[in-house]
């Protein structure tokens, strides 16, 4: 169970784009609850799980909670800073508090050991780490606004709205920018705000059912893309991992 939990934690963190990990294994403090032999066995299981995952770790003697040992997972962000995020905690106290037991295969009753986890730590802190890790340029599946649609002129607004609606129907988070500004100003704003995709529509697009598309990081806009093809491409790019 510990190995499965650790694999799940690392899978989630990798999905968010982190790929460098270290761990601390915190062991029995001076004041503790539970049996010493059970503590030692739990610490051995935690260490075995870390080794099976090929995860570098260091011991933190006496830093466990009074109710059980734990693993703390640290990630490194894009500029090499180390952040503690996930925790897998063994708990000897809560089964006692709730008087929990289970039936064994020998039809006897035994006290279980509880394992609880914090996948991301504080969600506010995790979001802050993500923002700094990506410098605001989130992968498309994670970006709050995944595509901005910009009409060249007021007469293209209805078509821009229909493009936005087609994307929303496929699950893409869209902003249709109908502000009374120049196209250049609106494109610069979308790029500055690091939106992954910028779509521009003008007269030829309205007539032909096409769009102009620029993906973040590309220098030039792709013109004359059939709307359905653009929607398919962006919907696929916007899909979360797995």
PDB file of C-alpha atoms in Angstrom:
ATOM      1  CA  UNK A   1       0.000   0.000   0.000  1.00  0.00           C
ATOM      2  CA  UNK A   2       2.820   2.421   0.818  1.00  0.00           C
ATOM      3  CA  UNK A   3       4.484   1.741  -2.529  1.00  0.00           C
ATOM      4  CA  UNK A   4       1.199   2.294  -4.386  1.00  0.00           C
ATOM      5  CA  UNK A   5       0.659   5.582  -2.554  1.00  0.00           C
ATOM      6  CA  UNK A   6       4.184   6.758  -3.333  1.00  0.00           C
ATOM      7  CA  UNK A   7       3.799   5.831  -7.016  1.00  0.00           C
ATOM      8  CA  UNK A   8       0.517   7.769  -7.115  1.00  0.00           C
ATOM      9  CA  UNK A   9       2.070  10.854  -5.489  1.00  0.00           C
ATOM     10  CA  UNK A  10       4.961  10.875  -7.978  1.00  0.00           C
ATOM     11  CA  UNK A  11       2.569  10.371 -10.908  1.00  0.00           C
ATOM     12  CA  UNK A  12       0.507  13.406  -9.836  1.00  0.00           C
ATOM     13  CA  UNK A  13       3.585  15.603  -9.391  1.00  0.00           C
ATOM     14  CA  UNK A  14       4.958  14.540 -12.784  1.00  0.00           C
ATOM     15  CA  UNK A  15       1.626  15.428 -14.391  1.00  0.00           C
ATOM     16  CA  UNK A  16       2.102  18.959 -13.057  1.00  0.00           C
ATOM     17  CA  UNK A  17       5.520  19.102 -14.713  1.00  0.00           C
ATOM     18  CA  UNK A  18       7.886  18.333 -11.836  1.00  0.00           C
ATOM     19  CA  UNK A  19      10.517  15.693 -12.510  1.00  0.00           C
ATOM     20  CA  UNK A  20      13.200  16.111  -9.827  1.00  0.00           C
ATOM     21  CA  UNK A  21      12.375  14.635  -6.435  1.00  0.00           C
ATOM     22  CA  UNK A  22      14.005  14.015  -3.081  1.00  0.00           C
ATOM     23  CA  UNK A  23      12.502  12.675   0.128  1.00  0.00           C
ATOM     24  CA  UNK A  24      12.921  12.867   3.882  1.00  0.00           C
ATOM     25  CA  UNK A  25      12.113   9.819   6.001  1.00  0.00           C
ATOM     26  CA  UNK A  26      11.185  11.092   9.457  1.00  0.00           C
ATOM     27  CA  UNK A  27      11.570   8.545  12.252  1.00  0.00           C
ATOM     28  CA  UNK A  28      10.372   8.036  15.838  1.00  0.00           C
ATOM     29  CA  UNK A  29      10.638  11.089  18.135  1.00  0.00           C
ATOM     30  CA  UNK A  30      11.340  10.954  21.869  1.00  0.00           C
ATOM     31  CA  UNK A  31       7.652  11.179  22.731  1.00  0.00           C
ATOM     32  CA  UNK A  32       5.503   8.789  20.754  1.00  0.00           C
ATOM     33  CA  UNK A  33       2.507   6.484  20.863  1.00  0.00           C
ATOM     34  CA  UNK A  34       2.433   2.859  19.763  1.00  0.00           C
ATOM     35  CA  UNK A  35       4.769  -0.088  19.962  1.00  0.00           C
ATOM     36  CA  UNK A  36       8.510   0.377  19.260  1.00  0.00           C
ATOM     37  CA  UNK A  37       8.647  -2.743  17.091  1.00  0.00           C
ATOM     38  CA  UNK A  38       5.705  -1.472  15.054  1.00  0.00           C
ATOM     39  CA  UNK A  39       7.493   1.860  14.589  1.00  0.00           C
ATOM     40  CA  UNK A  40      10.617   0.077  13.360  1.00  0.00           C
ATOM     41  CA  UNK A  41       8.620  -2.069  10.967  1.00  0.00           C
ATOM     42  CA  UNK A  42       6.768   0.965   9.577  1.00  0.00           C
ATOM     43  CA  UNK A  43      10.047   2.843   9.087  1.00  0.00           C
ATOM     44  CA  UNK A  44      11.470  -0.157   7.231  1.00  0.00           C
ATOM     45  CA  UNK A  45       8.410  -0.330   4.961  1.00  0.00           C
ATOM     46  CA  UNK A  46       8.664   3.392   4.200  1.00  0.00           C
ATOM     47  CA  UNK A  47      12.361   3.032   3.358  1.00  0.00           C
ATOM     48  CA  UNK A  48      11.647   0.013   1.139  1.00  0.00           C
ATOM     49  CA  UNK A  49       8.977   1.983  -0.738  1.00  0.00           C
ATOM     50  CA  UNK A  50      11.425   4.825  -1.391  1.00  0.00           C
ATOM     51  CA  UNK A  51      14.078   2.400  -2.597  1.00  0.00           C
ATOM     52  CA  UNK A  52      11.594   0.580  -4.848  1.00  0.00           C
ATOM     53  CA  UNK A  53      10.693   3.940  -6.416  1.00  0.00           C
ATOM     54  CA  UNK A  54      14.423   4.691  -6.868  1.00  0.00           C
ATOM     55  CA  UNK A  55      13.835   7.940  -5.001  1.00  0.00           C
ATOM     56  CA  UNK A  56      16.826   9.572  -3.252  1.00  0.00           C
ATOM     57  CA  UNK A  57      16.105  10.163   0.414  1.00  0.00           C
ATOM     58  CA  UNK A  58      17.710  11.141   3.666  1.00  0.00           C
ATOM     59  CA  UNK A  59      16.815  10.195   7.213  1.00  0.00           C
ATOM     60  CA  UNK A  60      15.384  12.810   9.545  1.00  0.00           C
ATOM     61  CA  UNK A  61      15.933  11.106  12.922  1.00  0.00           C
ATOM     62  CA  UNK A  62      13.343  11.976  15.542  1.00  0.00           C
ATOM     63  CA  UNK A  63      11.379  14.233  13.157  1.00  0.00           C
ATOM     64  CA  UNK A  64       8.343  11.971  12.824  1.00  0.00           C
ATOM     65  CA  UNK A  65       4.989  12.936  14.315  1.00  0.00           C
ATOM     66  CA  UNK A  66       4.292  11.508  17.762  1.00  0.00           C
ATOM     67  CA  UNK A  67       1.754   9.162  16.160  1.00  0.00           C
ATOM     68  CA  UNK A  68       3.901   7.700  13.353  1.00  0.00           C
ATOM     69  CA  UNK A  69       6.789   8.001  10.859  1.00  0.00           C
ATOM     70  CA  UNK A  70       6.353   9.762   7.531  1.00  0.00           C
ATOM     71  CA  UNK A  71       7.775  10.496   4.101  1.00  0.00           C
ATOM     72  CA  UNK A  72       7.988  14.105   2.906  1.00  0.00           C
ATOM     73  CA  UNK A  73       8.474  14.575  -0.840  1.00  0.00           C
ATOM     74  CA  UNK A  74      10.492  17.575  -2.033  1.00  0.00           C
ATOM     75  CA  UNK A  75      10.477  18.835  -5.613  1.00  0.00           C
ATOM     76  CA  UNK A  76      12.892  21.101  -7.441  1.00  0.00           C
ATOM     77  CA  UNK A  77      11.381  23.888  -9.493  1.00  0.00           C
ATOM     78  CA  UNK A  78      12.590  25.316 -12.807  1.00  0.00           C
ATOM     79  CA  UNK A  79      15.345  27.356 -11.144  1.00  0.00           C
ATOM     80  CA  UNK A  80      16.499  24.632  -8.771  1.00  0.00           C
ATOM     81  CA  UNK A  81      14.730  25.654  -5.568  1.00  0.00           C
ATOM     82  CA  UNK A  82      13.660  22.848  -3.227  1.00  0.00           C
ATOM     83  CA  UNK A  83      10.046  22.757  -2.004  1.00  0.00           C
ATOM     84  CA  UNK A  84       8.399  20.272   0.335  1.00  0.00           C
ATOM     85  CA  UNK A  85       5.014  19.225  -1.051  1.00  0.00           C
ATOM     86  CA  UNK A  86       3.570  15.754  -0.535  1.00  0.00           C
ATOM     87  CA  UNK A  87       3.457  13.745   2.686  1.00  0.00           C
ATOM     88  CA  UNK A  88       2.711  10.075   3.323  1.00  0.00           C
ATOM     89  CA  UNK A  89       2.044   9.608   7.027  1.00  0.00           C
ATOM     90  CA  UNK A  90       1.720   6.406   9.057  1.00  0.00           C
ATOM     91  CA  UNK A  91      -0.674   6.875  11.973  1.00  0.00           C
ATOM     92  CA  UNK A  92      -0.817   4.586  15.020  1.00  0.00           C
ATOM     93  CA  UNK A  93      -3.065   6.886  17.074  1.00  0.00           C
ATOM     94  CA  UNK A  94      -6.302   7.273  15.111  1.00  0.00           C
ATOM     95  CA  UNK A  95      -7.156   3.553  14.950  1.00  0.00           C
ATOM     96  CA  UNK A  96      -6.927   3.572  18.750  1.00  0.00           C
ATOM     97  CA  UNK A  97      -8.976   6.761  19.041  1.00  0.00           C
ATOM     98  CA  UNK A  98     -11.760   5.338  16.883  1.00  0.00           C
ATOM     99  CA  UNK A  99     -11.437   1.809  18.300  1.00  0.00           C
ATOM    100  CA  UNK A 100     -10.981   0.358  14.806  1.00  0.00           C
ATOM    101  CA  UNK A 101     -10.354  -3.309  14.131  1.00  0.00           C
ATOM    102  CA  UNK A 102     -10.708  -5.812  11.303  1.00  0.00           C
ATOM    103  CA  UNK A 103     -11.219  -9.546  10.880  1.00  0.00           C
ATOM    104  CA  UNK A 104      -8.141 -11.529   9.852  1.00  0.00           C
ATOM    105  CA  UNK A 105      -8.135 -14.679   7.713  1.00  0.00           C
ATOM    106  CA  UNK A 106      -7.875 -16.623  10.995  1.00  0.00           C
ATOM    107  CA  UNK A 107     -11.141 -14.988  12.118  1.00  0.00           C
ATOM    108  CA  UNK A 108      -9.451 -12.936  14.836  1.00  0.00           C
ATOM    109  CA  UNK A 109      -9.714  -9.183  15.394  1.00  0.00           C
ATOM    110  CA  UNK A 110      -6.693  -6.933  14.883  1.00  0.00           C
ATOM    111  CA  UNK A 111      -6.003  -3.225  15.119  1.00  0.00           C
ATOM    112  CA  UNK A 112      -5.188  -1.653  11.714  1.00  0.00           C
ATOM    113  CA  UNK A 113      -2.527   0.935  10.979  1.00  0.00           C
ATOM    114  CA  UNK A 114      -3.803   4.075   9.265  1.00  0.00           C
ATOM    115  CA  UNK A 115      -1.982   5.737   6.374  1.00  0.00           C
ATOM    116  CA  UNK A 116      -2.957   9.217   5.299  1.00  0.00           C
ATOM    117  CA  UNK A 117      -1.516  11.430   2.623  1.00  0.00           C
ATOM    118  CA  UNK A 118      -1.321  15.048   1.553  1.00  0.00           C
ATOM    119  CA  UNK A 119      -0.798  15.026  -2.197  1.00  0.00           C
ATOM    120  CA  UNK A 120      -0.040  18.716  -2.729  1.00  0.00           C
ATOM    121  CA  UNK A 121       0.225  20.240   0.728  1.00  0.00           C
ATOM    122  CA  UNK A 122      -1.542  23.590   1.079  1.00  0.00           C
ATOM    123  CA  UNK A 123      -3.320  24.232  -2.227  1.00  0.00           C
ATOM    124  CA  UNK A 124      -2.593  27.984  -2.086  1.00  0.00           C
ATOM    125  CA  UNK A 125       1.114  27.313  -1.573  1.00  0.00           C
ATOM    126  CA  UNK A 126       1.113  24.698  -4.338  1.00  0.00           C
ATOM    127  CA  UNK A 127      -0.469  27.136  -6.809  1.00  0.00           C
ATOM    128  CA  UNK A 128       2.176  29.714  -5.883  1.00  0.00           C
ATOM    129  CA  UNK A 129       4.930  27.167  -6.565  1.00  0.00           C
ATOM    130  CA  UNK A 130       3.338  26.288  -9.917  1.00  0.00           C
ATOM    131  CA  UNK A 131       3.162  29.951 -10.954  1.00  0.00           C
ATOM    132  CA  UNK A 132       6.846  30.443 -10.191  1.00  0.00           C
ATOM    133  CA  UNK A 133       7.868  27.107 -11.731  1.00  0.00           C
ATOM    134  CA  UNK A 134       6.282  28.016 -15.072  1.00  0.00           C
ATOM    135  CA  UNK A 135       6.830  31.785 -14.714  1.00  0.00           C
ATOM    136  CA  UNK A 136       3.117  32.094 -15.535  1.00  0.00           C
ATOM    137  CA  UNK A 137       3.451  30.262 -18.879  1.00  0.00           C
ATOM    138  CA  UNK A 138       1.367  27.242 -17.896  1.00  0.00           C
ATOM    139  CA  UNK A 139       1.048  24.216 -20.157  1.00  0.00           C
ATOM    140  CA  UNK A 140      -2.174  24.511 -22.088  1.00  0.00           C
ATOM    141  CA  UNK A 141      -4.157  21.996 -20.023  1.00  0.00           C
ATOM    142  CA  UNK A 142      -3.386  23.995 -16.874  1.00  0.00           C
ATOM    143  CA  UNK A 143      -3.722  27.572 -18.174  1.00  0.00           C
ATOM    144  CA  UNK A 144      -6.715  29.510 -16.751  1.00  0.00           C
ATOM    145  CA  UNK A 145      -7.326  30.968 -20.240  1.00  0.00           C
ATOM    146  CA  UNK A 146      -6.307  28.506 -22.926  1.00  0.00           C
ATOM    147  CA  UNK A 147      -7.175  30.528 -26.021  1.00  0.00           C
ATOM    148  CA  UNK A 148      -7.978  34.146 -26.854  1.00  0.00           C
ATOM    149  CA  UNK A 149     -10.136  34.935 -29.894  1.00  0.00           C
ATOM    150  CA  UNK A 150      -9.592  38.382 -31.426  1.00  0.00           C
ATOM    151  CA  UNK A 151     -11.838  39.923 -34.098  1.00  0.00           C
ATOM    152  CA  UNK A 152     -10.021  42.291 -36.461  1.00  0.00           C
ATOM    153  CA  UNK A 153     -12.987  44.692 -36.532  1.00  0.00           C
ATOM    154  CA  UNK A 154     -16.451  45.060 -35.029  1.00  0.00           C
ATOM    155  CA  UNK A 155     -18.020  43.377 -38.062  1.00  0.00           C
ATOM    156  CA  UNK A 156     -16.136  40.182 -37.182  1.00  0.00           C
ATOM    157  CA  UNK A 157     -17.424  40.041 -33.595  1.00  0.00           C
ATOM    158  CA  UNK A 158     -20.273  37.601 -34.278  1.00  0.00           C
ATOM    159  CA  UNK A 159     -17.915  35.183 -36.021  1.00  0.00           C
ATOM    160  CA  UNK A 160     -15.385  35.522 -33.190  1.00  0.00           C
ATOM    161  CA  UNK A 161     -18.159  34.694 -30.715  1.00  0.00           C
ATOM    162  CA  UNK A 162     -19.075  31.589 -32.728  1.00  0.00           C
ATOM    163  CA  UNK A 163     -15.418  30.489 -32.768  1.00  0.00           C
ATOM    164  CA  UNK A 164     -15.288  30.936 -28.995  1.00  0.00           C
ATOM    165  CA  UNK A 165     -18.523  28.967 -28.573  1.00  0.00           C
ATOM    166  CA  UNK A 166     -17.171  26.097 -30.703  1.00  0.00           C
ATOM    167  CA  UNK A 167     -14.076  25.900 -28.499  1.00  0.00           C
ATOM    168  CA  UNK A 168     -16.056  26.108 -25.261  1.00  0.00           C
ATOM    169  CA  UNK A 169     -18.249  23.248 -26.480  1.00  0.00           C
ATOM    170  CA  UNK A 170     -15.086  21.129 -26.724  1.00  0.00           C
ATOM    171  CA  UNK A 171     -13.970  22.047 -23.213  1.00  0.00           C
ATOM    172  CA  UNK A 172     -11.461  24.787 -24.064  1.00  0.00           C
ATOM    173  CA  UNK A 173     -11.339  27.809 -21.725  1.00  0.00           C
ATOM    174  CA  UNK A 174     -11.698  30.822 -24.016  1.00  0.00           C
ATOM    175  CA  UNK A 175     -11.658  34.608 -23.833  1.00  0.00           C
ATOM    176  CA  UNK A 176     -13.169  36.499 -26.774  1.00  0.00           C
ATOM    177  CA  UNK A 177     -11.514  39.915 -26.716  1.00  0.00           C
ATOM    178  CA  UNK A 178     -13.989  42.420 -28.112  1.00  0.00           C
ATOM    179  CA  UNK A 179     -12.317  45.452 -26.519  1.00  0.00           C
ATOM    180  CA  UNK A 180     -12.339  48.712 -28.478  1.00  0.00           C
ATOM    181  CA  UNK A 181      -8.608  48.558 -29.186  1.00  0.00           C
ATOM    182  CA  UNK A 182      -6.357  47.778 -32.120  1.00  0.00           C
ATOM    183  CA  UNK A 183      -5.677  44.176 -33.090  1.00  0.00           C
ATOM    184  CA  UNK A 184      -2.014  44.689 -32.231  1.00  0.00           C
ATOM    185  CA  UNK A 185      -2.856  45.861 -28.715  1.00  0.00           C
ATOM    186  CA  UNK A 186      -5.092  42.859 -28.110  1.00  0.00           C
ATOM    187  CA  UNK A 187      -2.506  40.413 -29.460  1.00  0.00           C
ATOM    188  CA  UNK A 188       0.202  41.958 -27.268  1.00  0.00           C
ATOM    189  CA  UNK A 189      -2.041  41.661 -24.214  1.00  0.00           C
ATOM    190  CA  UNK A 190      -2.731  37.974 -24.876  1.00  0.00           C
ATOM    191  CA  UNK A 191       0.981  37.292 -25.396  1.00  0.00           C
ATOM    192  CA  UNK A 192       1.944  39.276 -22.283  1.00  0.00           C
ATOM    193  CA  UNK A 193      -0.608  37.311 -20.259  1.00  0.00           C
ATOM    194  CA  UNK A 194       0.971  34.138 -21.700  1.00  0.00           C
ATOM    195  CA  UNK A 195      -2.178  32.654 -23.171  1.00  0.00           C
ATOM    196  CA  UNK A 196      -1.200  29.431 -24.965  1.00  0.00           C
ATOM    197  CA  UNK A 197      -3.176  30.163 -28.162  1.00  0.00           C
ATOM    198  CA  UNK A 198      -4.210  33.374 -29.923  1.00  0.00           C
ATOM    199  CA  UNK A 199      -6.834  33.219 -32.676  1.00  0.00           C
ATOM    200  CA  UNK A 200      -7.406  36.170 -35.012  1.00  0.00           C
ATOM    201  CA  UNK A 201     -10.380  36.349 -37.396  1.00  0.00           C
ATOM    202  CA  UNK A 202     -10.998  38.794 -40.237  1.00  0.00           C
ATOM    203  CA  UNK A 203     -12.960  39.144 -43.490  1.00  0.00           C
ATOM    204  CA  UNK A 204     -11.438  36.134 -45.272  1.00  0.00           C
ATOM    205  CA  UNK A 205     -11.995  33.936 -42.220  1.00  0.00           C
ATOM    206  CA  UNK A 206     -15.667  34.905 -41.990  1.00  0.00           C
ATOM    207  CA  UNK A 207     -16.138  34.080 -45.673  1.00  0.00           C
ATOM    208  CA  UNK A 208     -14.189  30.801 -45.653  1.00  0.00           C
ATOM    209  CA  UNK A 209     -14.916  29.502 -42.137  1.00  0.00           C
ATOM    210  CA  UNK A 210     -11.255  29.657 -41.156  1.00  0.00           C
ATOM    211  CA  UNK A 211      -9.086  31.230 -38.446  1.00  0.00           C
ATOM    212  CA  UNK A 212      -5.573  32.515 -37.934  1.00  0.00           C
ATOM    213  CA  UNK A 213      -3.782  30.706 -35.115  1.00  0.00           C
ATOM    214  CA  UNK A 214      -0.611  31.503 -33.200  1.00  0.00           C
ATOM    215  CA  UNK A 215       0.571  29.139 -30.478  1.00  0.00           C
ATOM    216  CA  UNK A 216       2.737  30.422 -27.646  1.00  0.00           C
ATOM    217  CA  UNK A 217       6.393  30.255 -28.595  1.00  0.00           C
ATOM    218  CA  UNK A 218       5.744  30.431 -32.339  1.00  0.00           C
ATOM    219  CA  UNK A 219       6.944  33.527 -34.166  1.00  0.00           C
ATOM    220  CA  UNK A 220       4.405  33.477 -36.976  1.00  0.00           C
ATOM    221  CA  UNK A 221       0.661  33.061 -37.211  1.00  0.00           C
ATOM    222  CA  UNK A 222      -0.775  30.176 -39.205  1.00  0.00           C
ATOM    223  CA  UNK A 223      -3.395  31.590 -41.553  1.00  0.00           C
ATOM    224  CA  UNK A 224      -6.416  30.004 -43.198  1.00  0.00           C
ATOM    225  CA  UNK A 225      -6.846  27.052 -40.835  1.00  0.00           C
ATOM    226  CA  UNK A 226     -10.277  25.448 -41.172  1.00  0.00           C
ATOM    227  CA  UNK A 227     -12.218  26.199 -37.996  1.00  0.00           C
ATOM    228  CA  UNK A 228     -13.016  22.550 -37.273  1.00  0.00           C
ATOM    229  CA  UNK A 229      -9.347  21.588 -37.593  1.00  0.00           C
ATOM    230  CA  UNK A 230      -8.292  24.406 -35.261  1.00  0.00           C
ATOM    231  CA  UNK A 231     -10.913  23.376 -32.702  1.00  0.00           C
ATOM    232  CA  UNK A 232      -9.774  19.732 -32.863  1.00  0.00           C
ATOM    233  CA  UNK A 233      -6.127  20.739 -32.418  1.00  0.00           C
ATOM    234  CA  UNK A 234      -6.747  23.020 -29.447  1.00  0.00           C
ATOM    235  CA  UNK A 235      -9.183  20.627 -27.762  1.00  0.00           C
ATOM    236  CA  UNK A 236      -6.547  17.889 -27.927  1.00  0.00           C
ATOM    237  CA  UNK A 237      -3.830  20.211 -26.599  1.00  0.00           C
ATOM    238  CA  UNK A 238      -6.104  21.306 -23.745  1.00  0.00           C
ATOM    239  CA  UNK A 239      -6.763  17.782 -22.489  1.00  0.00           C
ATOM    240  CA  UNK A 240      -5.318  17.091 -19.031  1.00  0.00           C
ATOM    241  CA  UNK A 241      -2.723  14.309 -18.705  1.00  0.00           C
ATOM    242  CA  UNK A 242      -4.286  10.842 -18.787  1.00  0.00           C
TER     243      UNK A 242
END
